[in-house]
Short mmCIF file of C-alpha atoms and ligand atoms in Angstrom, two decimals:
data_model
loop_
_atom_site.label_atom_id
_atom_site.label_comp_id
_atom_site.label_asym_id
_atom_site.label_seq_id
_atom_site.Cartn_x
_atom_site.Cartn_y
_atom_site.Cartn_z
CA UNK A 1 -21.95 -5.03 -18.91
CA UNK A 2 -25.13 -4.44 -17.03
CA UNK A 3 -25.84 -7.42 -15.23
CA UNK A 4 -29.19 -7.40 -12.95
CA UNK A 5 -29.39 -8.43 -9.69
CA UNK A 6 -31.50 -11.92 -10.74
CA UNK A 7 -28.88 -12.45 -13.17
CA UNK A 8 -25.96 -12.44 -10.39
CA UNK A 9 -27.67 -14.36 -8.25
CA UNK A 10 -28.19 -17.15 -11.10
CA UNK A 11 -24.74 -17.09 -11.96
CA UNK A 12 -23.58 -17.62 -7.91
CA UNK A 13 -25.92 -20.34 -8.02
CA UNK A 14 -26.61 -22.46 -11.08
CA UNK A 15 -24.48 -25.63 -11.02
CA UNK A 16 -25.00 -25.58 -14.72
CA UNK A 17 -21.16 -25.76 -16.08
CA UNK A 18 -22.03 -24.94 -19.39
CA UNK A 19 -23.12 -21.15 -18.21
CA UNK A 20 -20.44 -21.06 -15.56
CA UNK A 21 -17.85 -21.77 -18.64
CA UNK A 22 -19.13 -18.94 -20.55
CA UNK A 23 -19.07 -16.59 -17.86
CA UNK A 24 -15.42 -17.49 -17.07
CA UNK A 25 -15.03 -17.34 -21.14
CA UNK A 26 -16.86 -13.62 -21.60
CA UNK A 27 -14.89 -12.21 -18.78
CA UNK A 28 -11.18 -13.31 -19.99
CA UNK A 29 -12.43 -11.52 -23.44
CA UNK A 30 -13.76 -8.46 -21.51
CA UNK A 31 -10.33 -8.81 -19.65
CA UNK A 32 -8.52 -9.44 -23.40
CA UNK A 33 -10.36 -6.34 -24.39
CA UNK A 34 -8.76 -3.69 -22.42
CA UNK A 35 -5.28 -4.85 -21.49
CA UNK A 36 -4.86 -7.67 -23.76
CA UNK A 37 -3.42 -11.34 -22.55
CA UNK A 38 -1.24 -9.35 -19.82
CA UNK A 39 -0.79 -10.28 -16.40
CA UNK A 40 1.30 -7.32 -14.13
CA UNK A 41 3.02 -8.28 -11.57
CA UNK A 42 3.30 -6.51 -8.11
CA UNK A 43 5.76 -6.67 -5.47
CA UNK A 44 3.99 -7.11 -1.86
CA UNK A 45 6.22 -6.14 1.04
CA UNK A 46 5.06 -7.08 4.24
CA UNK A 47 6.29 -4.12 6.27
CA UNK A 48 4.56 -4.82 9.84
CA UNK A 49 2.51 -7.20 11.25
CA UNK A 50 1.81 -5.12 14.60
CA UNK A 51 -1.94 -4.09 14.58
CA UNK A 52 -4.15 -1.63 16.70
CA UNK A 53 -7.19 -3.38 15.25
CA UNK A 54 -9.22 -6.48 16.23
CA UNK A 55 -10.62 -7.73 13.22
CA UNK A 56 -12.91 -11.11 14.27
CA UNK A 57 -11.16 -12.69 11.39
CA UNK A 58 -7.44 -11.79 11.02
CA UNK A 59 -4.32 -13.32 12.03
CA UNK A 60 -2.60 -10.30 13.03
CA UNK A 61 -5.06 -8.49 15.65
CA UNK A 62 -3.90 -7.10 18.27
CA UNK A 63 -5.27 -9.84 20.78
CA UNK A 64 -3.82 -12.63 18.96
CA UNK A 65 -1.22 -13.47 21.67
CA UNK A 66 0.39 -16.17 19.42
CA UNK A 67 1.82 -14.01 16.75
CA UNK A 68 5.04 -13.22 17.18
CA UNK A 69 5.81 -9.54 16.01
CA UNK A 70 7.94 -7.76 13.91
CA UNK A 71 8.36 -4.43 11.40
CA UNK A 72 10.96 -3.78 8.55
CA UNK A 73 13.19 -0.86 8.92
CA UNK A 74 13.91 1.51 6.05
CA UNK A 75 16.93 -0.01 4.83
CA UNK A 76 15.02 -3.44 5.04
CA UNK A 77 12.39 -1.96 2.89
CA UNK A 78 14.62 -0.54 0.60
CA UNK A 79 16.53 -3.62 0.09
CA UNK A 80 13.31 -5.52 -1.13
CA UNK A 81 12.32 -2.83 -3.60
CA UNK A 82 16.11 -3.32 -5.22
CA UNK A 83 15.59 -6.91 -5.43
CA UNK A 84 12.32 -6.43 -6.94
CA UNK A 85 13.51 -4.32 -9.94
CA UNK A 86 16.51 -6.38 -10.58
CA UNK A 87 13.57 -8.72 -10.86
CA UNK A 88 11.52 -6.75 -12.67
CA UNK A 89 9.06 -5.21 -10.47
CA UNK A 90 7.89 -1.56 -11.02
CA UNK A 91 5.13 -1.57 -8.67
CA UNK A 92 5.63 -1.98 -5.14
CA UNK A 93 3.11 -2.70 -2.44
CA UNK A 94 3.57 -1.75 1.14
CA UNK A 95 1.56 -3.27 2.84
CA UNK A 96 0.90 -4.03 7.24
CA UNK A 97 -1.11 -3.88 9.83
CA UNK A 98 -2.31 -0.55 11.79
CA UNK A 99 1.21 0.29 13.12
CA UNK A 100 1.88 3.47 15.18
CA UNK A 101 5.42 2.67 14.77
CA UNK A 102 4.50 4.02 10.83
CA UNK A 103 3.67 7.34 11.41
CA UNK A 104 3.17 10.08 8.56
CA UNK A 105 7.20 11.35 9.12
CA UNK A 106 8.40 7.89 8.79
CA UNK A 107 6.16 6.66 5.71
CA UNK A 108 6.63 9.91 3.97
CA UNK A 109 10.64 9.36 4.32
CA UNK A 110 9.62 5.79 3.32
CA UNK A 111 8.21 7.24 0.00
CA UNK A 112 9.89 9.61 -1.01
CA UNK A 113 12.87 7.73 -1.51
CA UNK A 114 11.41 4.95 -3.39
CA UNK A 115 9.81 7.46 -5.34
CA UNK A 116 13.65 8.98 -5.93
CA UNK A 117 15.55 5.65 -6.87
CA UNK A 118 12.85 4.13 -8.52
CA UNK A 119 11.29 7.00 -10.88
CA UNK A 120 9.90 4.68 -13.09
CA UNK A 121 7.68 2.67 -10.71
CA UNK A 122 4.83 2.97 -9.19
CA UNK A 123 4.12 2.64 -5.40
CA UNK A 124 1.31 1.64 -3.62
CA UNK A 125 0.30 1.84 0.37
CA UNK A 126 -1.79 -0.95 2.16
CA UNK A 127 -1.88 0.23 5.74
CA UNK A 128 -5.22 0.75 6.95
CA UNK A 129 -7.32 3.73 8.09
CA UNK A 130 -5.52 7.12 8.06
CA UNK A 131 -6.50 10.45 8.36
CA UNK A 132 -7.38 12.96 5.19
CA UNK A 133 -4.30 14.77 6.06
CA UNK A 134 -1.97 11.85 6.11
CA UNK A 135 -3.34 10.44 3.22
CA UNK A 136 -2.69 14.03 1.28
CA UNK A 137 1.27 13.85 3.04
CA UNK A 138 1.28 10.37 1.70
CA UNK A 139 0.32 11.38 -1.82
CA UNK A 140 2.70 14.16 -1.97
CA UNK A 141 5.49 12.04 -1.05
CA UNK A 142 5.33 10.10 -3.87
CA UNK A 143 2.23 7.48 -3.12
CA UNK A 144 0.23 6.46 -6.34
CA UNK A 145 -2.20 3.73 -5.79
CA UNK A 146 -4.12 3.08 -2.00
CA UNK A 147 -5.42 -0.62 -1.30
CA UNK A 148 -8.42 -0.53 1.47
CA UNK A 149 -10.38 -3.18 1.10
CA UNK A 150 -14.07 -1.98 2.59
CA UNK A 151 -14.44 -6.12 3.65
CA UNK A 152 -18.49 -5.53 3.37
CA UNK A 153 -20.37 -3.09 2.19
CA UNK A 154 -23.54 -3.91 4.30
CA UNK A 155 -23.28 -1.89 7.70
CA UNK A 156 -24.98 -4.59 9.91
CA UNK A 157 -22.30 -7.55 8.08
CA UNK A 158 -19.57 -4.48 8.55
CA UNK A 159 -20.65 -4.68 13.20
CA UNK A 160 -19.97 -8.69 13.30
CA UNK A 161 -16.54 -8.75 11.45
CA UNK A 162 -14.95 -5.96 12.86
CA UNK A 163 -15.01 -4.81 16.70
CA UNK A 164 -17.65 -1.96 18.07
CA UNK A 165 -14.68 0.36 18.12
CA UNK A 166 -13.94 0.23 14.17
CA UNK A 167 -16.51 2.45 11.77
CA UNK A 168 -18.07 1.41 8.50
CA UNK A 169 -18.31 5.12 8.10
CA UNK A 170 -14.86 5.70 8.38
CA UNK A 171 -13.59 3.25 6.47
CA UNK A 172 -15.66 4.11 3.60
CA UNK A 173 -15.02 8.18 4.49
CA UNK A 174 -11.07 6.96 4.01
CA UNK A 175 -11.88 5.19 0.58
CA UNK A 176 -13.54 8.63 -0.90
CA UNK A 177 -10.82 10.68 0.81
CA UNK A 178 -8.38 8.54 -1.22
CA UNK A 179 -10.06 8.93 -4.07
CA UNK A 180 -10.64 12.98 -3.92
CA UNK A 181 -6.70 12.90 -3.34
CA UNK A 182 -5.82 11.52 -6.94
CA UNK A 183 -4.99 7.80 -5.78
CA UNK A 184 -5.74 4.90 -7.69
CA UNK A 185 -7.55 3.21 -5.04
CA UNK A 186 -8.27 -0.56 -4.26
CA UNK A 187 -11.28 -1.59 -2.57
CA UNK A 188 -12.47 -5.34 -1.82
CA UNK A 189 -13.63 -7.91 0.10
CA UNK A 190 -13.52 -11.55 1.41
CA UNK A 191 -15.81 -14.08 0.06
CA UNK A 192 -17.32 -16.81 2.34
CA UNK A 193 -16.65 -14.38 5.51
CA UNK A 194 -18.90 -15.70 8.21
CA UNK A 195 -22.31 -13.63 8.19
CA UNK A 196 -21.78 -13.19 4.31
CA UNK A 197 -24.93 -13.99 2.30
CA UNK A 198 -26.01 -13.12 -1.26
CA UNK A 199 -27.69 -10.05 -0.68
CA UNK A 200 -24.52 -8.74 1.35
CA UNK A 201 -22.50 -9.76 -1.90
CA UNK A 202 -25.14 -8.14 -4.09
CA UNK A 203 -24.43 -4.66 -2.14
CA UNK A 204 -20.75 -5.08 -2.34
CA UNK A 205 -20.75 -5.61 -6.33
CA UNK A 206 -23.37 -2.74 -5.99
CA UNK A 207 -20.49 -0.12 -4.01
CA UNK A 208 -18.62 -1.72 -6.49
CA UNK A 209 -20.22 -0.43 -9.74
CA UNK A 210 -21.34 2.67 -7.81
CA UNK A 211 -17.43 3.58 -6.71
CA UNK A 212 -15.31 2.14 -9.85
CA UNK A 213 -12.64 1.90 -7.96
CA UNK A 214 -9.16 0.99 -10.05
CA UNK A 215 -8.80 -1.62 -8.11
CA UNK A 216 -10.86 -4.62 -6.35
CA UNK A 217 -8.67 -7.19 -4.28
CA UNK A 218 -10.77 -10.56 -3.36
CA UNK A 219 -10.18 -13.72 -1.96
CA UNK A 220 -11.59 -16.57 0.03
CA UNK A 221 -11.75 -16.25 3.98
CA UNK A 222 -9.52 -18.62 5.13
CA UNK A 223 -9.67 -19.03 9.26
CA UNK A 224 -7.35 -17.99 11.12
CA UNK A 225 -5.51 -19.46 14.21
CA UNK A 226 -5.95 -17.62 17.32
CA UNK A 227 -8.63 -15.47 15.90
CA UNK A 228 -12.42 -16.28 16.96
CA UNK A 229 -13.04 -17.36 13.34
CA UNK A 230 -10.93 -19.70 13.48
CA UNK A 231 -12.96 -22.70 13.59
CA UNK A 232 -15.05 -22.00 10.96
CA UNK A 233 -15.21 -22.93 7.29
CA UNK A 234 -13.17 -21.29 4.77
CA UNK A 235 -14.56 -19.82 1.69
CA UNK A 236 -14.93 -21.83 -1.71
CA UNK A 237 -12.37 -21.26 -4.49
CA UNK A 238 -15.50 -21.55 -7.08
CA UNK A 239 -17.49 -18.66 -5.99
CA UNK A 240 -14.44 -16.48 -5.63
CA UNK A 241 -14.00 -17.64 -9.28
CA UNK A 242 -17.44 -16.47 -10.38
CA UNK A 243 -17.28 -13.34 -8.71
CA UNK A 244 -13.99 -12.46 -9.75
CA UNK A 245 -15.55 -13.11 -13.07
CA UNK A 246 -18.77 -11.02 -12.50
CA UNK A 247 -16.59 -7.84 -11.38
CA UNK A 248 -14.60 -7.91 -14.47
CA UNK A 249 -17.76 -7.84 -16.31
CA UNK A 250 -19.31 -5.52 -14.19
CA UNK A 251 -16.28 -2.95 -14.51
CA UNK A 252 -14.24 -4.27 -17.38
CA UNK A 253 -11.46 -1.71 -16.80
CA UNK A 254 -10.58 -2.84 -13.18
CA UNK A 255 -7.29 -4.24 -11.91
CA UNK A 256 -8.07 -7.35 -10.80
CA UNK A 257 -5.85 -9.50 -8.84
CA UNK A 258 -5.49 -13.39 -8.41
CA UNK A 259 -4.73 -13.09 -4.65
CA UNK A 260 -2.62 -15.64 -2.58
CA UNK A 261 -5.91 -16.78 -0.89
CA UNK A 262 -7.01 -18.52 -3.46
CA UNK A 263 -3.43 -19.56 -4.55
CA UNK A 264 -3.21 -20.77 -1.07
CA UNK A 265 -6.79 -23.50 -1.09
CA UNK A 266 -5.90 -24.52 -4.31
CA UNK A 267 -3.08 -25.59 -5.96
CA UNK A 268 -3.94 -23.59 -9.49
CA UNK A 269 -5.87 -21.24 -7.99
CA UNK A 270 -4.51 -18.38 -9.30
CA UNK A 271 -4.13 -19.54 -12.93
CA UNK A 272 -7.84 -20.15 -12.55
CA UNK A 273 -8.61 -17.10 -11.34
CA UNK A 274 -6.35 -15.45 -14.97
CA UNK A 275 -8.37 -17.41 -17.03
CA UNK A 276 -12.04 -16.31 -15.05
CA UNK A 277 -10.71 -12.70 -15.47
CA UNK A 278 -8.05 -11.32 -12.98
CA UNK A 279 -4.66 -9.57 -14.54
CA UNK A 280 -2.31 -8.83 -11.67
CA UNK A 281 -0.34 -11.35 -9.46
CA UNK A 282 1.48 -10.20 -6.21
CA UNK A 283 4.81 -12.04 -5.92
CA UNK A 284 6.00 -11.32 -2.44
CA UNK A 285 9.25 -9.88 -2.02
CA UNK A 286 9.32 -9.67 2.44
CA UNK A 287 12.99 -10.48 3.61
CA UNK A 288 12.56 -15.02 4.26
CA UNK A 289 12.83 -14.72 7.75
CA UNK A 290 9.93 -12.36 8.33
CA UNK A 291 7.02 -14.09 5.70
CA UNK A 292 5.70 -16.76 8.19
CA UNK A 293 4.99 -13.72 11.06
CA UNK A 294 2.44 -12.39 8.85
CA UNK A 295 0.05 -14.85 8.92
CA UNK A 296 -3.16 -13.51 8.44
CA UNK A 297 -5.01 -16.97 7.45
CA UNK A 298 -3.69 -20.24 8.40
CA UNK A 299 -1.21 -22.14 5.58
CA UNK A 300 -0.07 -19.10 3.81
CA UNK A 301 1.00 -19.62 0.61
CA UNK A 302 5.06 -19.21 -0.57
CA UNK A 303 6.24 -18.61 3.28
CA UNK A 304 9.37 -20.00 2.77
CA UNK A 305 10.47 -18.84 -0.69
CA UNK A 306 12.77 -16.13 -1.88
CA UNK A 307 11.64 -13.16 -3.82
CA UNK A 308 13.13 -14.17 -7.38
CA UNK A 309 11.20 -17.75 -6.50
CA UNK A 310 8.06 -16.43 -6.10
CA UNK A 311 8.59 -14.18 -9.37
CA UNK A 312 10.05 -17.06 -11.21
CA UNK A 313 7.34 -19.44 -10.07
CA UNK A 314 4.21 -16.86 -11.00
CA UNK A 315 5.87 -15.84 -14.32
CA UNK A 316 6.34 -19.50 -15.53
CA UNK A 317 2.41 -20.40 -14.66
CA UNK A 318 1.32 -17.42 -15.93
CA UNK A 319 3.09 -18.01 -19.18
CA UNK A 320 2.14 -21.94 -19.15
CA UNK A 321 -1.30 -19.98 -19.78
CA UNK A 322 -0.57 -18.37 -22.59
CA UNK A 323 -0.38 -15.25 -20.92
CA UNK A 324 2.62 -12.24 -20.53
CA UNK A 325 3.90 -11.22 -17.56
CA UNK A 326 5.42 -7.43 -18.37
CA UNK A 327 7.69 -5.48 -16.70
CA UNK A 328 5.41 -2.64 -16.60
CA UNK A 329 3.78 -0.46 -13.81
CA UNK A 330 0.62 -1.58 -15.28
CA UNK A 331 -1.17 1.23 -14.61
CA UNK A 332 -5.46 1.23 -14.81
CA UNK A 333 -6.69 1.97 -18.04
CA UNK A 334 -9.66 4.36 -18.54
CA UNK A 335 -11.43 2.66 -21.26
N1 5AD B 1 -8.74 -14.86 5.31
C1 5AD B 1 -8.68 -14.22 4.12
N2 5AD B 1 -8.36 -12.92 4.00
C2 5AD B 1 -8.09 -12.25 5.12
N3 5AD B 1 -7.77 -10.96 5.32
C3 5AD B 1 -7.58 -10.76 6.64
N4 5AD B 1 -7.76 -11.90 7.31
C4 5AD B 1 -8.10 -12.84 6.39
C5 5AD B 1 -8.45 -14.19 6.46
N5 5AD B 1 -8.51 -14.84 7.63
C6 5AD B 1 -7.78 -9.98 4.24
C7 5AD B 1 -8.66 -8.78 4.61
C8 5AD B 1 -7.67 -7.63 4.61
C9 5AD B 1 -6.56 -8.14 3.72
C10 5AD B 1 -5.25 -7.50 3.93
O1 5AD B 1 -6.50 -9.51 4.00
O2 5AD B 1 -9.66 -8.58 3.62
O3 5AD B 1 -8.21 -6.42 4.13
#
C-alpha cells in the first residue's frame, strides 16, 4: 500500500482510536492475505554475550563492567537446536554480540552441522558486522536468513547511538552484501531510541520500502543498566504497535516479528503486536543458566524459563488469538 509521508505521520499521531483500530484491522488482513492466520515460531539462541562494540544503548557493550560474560560451546549449541525440534522448531536463530571468539572456522563448523542434522530447517545468523567474505563462508556453510538490524537509517541519529568508531556505511555496506549473497536478510530498528524523531522514523520506513528486506525486527528501547542510556525513558508499546502496523502495510510480504521488547513492557504485548500485524514469535531456547547474562535492556522477558516453557507459553497465547502456530520454517513469501 502506498502510504505518503503526511499520511504516516497522521497515523503516529492522531489519538483518534477509531483510525488507529482500522489501521491495526487493515494490516492483520494485509497480514491474513499472504500467509494466512499463521504465526512461525523461531528458536533464538543466545550464543555470546561478549561484545567488541559500544553501542550508547545496549546491555552487552564492551564497557559495561557489570555484565558478567559468557559464550556457548558447540555441543551447547547443538543441544538447544535438538531441544528445539523435539519442540518443534525448524528455524534457528544464532544470535550474540561481536565475539572474536566466533570466528569464520568456528561458525562455519557451527553451520554446517546444523545444516547436516537438521536438513529440514532453516538457520539464521545474528552476529553483527562481518566481512563480504565471511558472510559468503557463512552462506556456503549452510546459513539462510541474516538479521542486522541498521538501528537508524538517518546518518546524523546513526553518530549519537553508536560510538565514532562504528560506520553507518558499513553497516548498511554489510546489509547489501547480505543481500547480493542470497540471504534472506532482516533489517530493523528501535522505536523511542533517544534522538529518534518522526522524520528519522520516516527515513527508516523509507530504507525500508526502498530495501524490502524479508525481514524487519522492531521493538521499544528499553534502558539499559550500566549503559549511558540508562536513565532515560523507554519507548511506548503503542507506537511500536502502529508502526509495526504501517510496515506490514507498507511491505505486506515481510516477516514481521512480535519481539520480546514489547513482550517485556507489556504483559500482552506480543499478542497485540499479532493482531496489529506481526507473524513470527522467537521462543528462546539459551541453556537456563545463561538467559539472565544477556541482558541487553533491563527486565528481560522469560529469563528464567525453560525452552519447552517459552514454546508452550507463546503457542497457547498465540492460539487464545485465534491464530496457528506451525511447525514450519516459515520461509518469506514473494507475493
Ligand atoms: N532496548 C531495546 N532493544 C535493544 N537492542 C539493543 N539494546 C537494546 C535496548 N536497550 C536491540 C538492538 C539490536 C538488537 C539485537 O537488540 O536493536 O540490534
Amino acid at each position: 500500500m502506498n502510504l505518503s509521508s503526511s499520511d504516516i505521520e497522521h497515523l503516529l499521531t492522531t489519538s483518534d482510536p477509531q483510525t488507529i483500530d482500522s489501521l491495526y484491522t487493515a494490516a492483520a488482513a494485509e497480514r491474513d492475505r499472504v500467509y494466512g492466520r499463521r504465526v512461525f515460531m523461531r528458536g533464538l539462541i543466545e550464543v555470546s554475550n561478549h561484545c567488541k562494540n559500544d553501542c550508547l544503548y545496549c546491555g552487552i557493550r564492551r564497557s559495561n563492567s557489570g555484565t558478567k560474560r559468557y559464550r556457548l560451546d558447540k555441543e551447547q549449541i547443538m543441544n538447544c537446536c535438538r531441544t528445539g525440534y523435539g519442540l518443534g522448531f525448524r528455524t534457528f536463530v544464532l544470535q550474540g554480540g561481536e565475539d572474536a571468539w566466533f570466528t569464520d572456522d568456528r561458525v562455519c563448523d557451527i553451520v554446517s552441522s546444523i545444516r547436516h542434522e537438521y536438513p529440514d530447517c532453516a538457520i539464521t545468523l545474528s552476529l553483527g558486522e562481518r566481512g563480504y567474505d565471511s558472510y559468503l563462508r557463512l552462506r556456503e556453510a549452510g546459513a539462510d536468513r541474516y538479521l542486522l538490524r541498521h538501528e537508524t537509517a538517518n546518518r546524523e541519529h546513526y553518530g549519537k547511538l553508536h560510538p565514532a568508531e562504528m560506520s553507518f556505511d558499513h553497516r548498511m555496506q554489510c546489509l547489501q552484501d547480505l543481500r547480493e549473497l542470497g540471504y534472506q536478510v532482516g533489517c530493523g530498528f528501535m522505536v523511542g531510541s533517544p534522538y529518534q524523531s518522526l522524520d528519522t522514523i520516516l527515513q527508516d520506513l523509507q530504507f525500508i520500502v526502498s530495501f524490502r528486506p524479508e525481514m524487519v525486527g522492531i521493538g521499544p528501547f528499553i534502558p539499559a543498566e550500566g549503559t549511558p542510556f540508562a536513565e532515560r525513558r523507554a519507548g511506548s508499546v503503542e507506537m511500536t504497535l502502529r508502526l509495526l502496523a504501517i510496515i506490514r502495510l507498507l511491505h505486506p510480504t515481510v516477516l514481521l516479528p512480535a519481539t520480546s521488547a514489547l513482550g517485556t513492557l507489556a504483559p500482552n504485548g506480543r499478542e497485540r503486536a499479532v493482531q496489529a500485524g506481526a507473524n513470527v514469535v522467537m521462543p528462546n531456547l539459551s541453556p537456563q543458566d545463561t538467559r539472565a547474562l544477556y541482558s541487553i535492556y533491563n527486565n528481560k522477558l522469560a529469563t528464567g524459563s525453560e525452552a519447552a516453557e517459552s514454546a508452550a507459553d507463546l503457542r497457547a497465547r498465540m492460539n487464545a488469538i485465534g491464530y496457528e502456530v506451525p511447525t514450519d520454517r516459515g520461509d518469506y513469501q514473494r507475493g
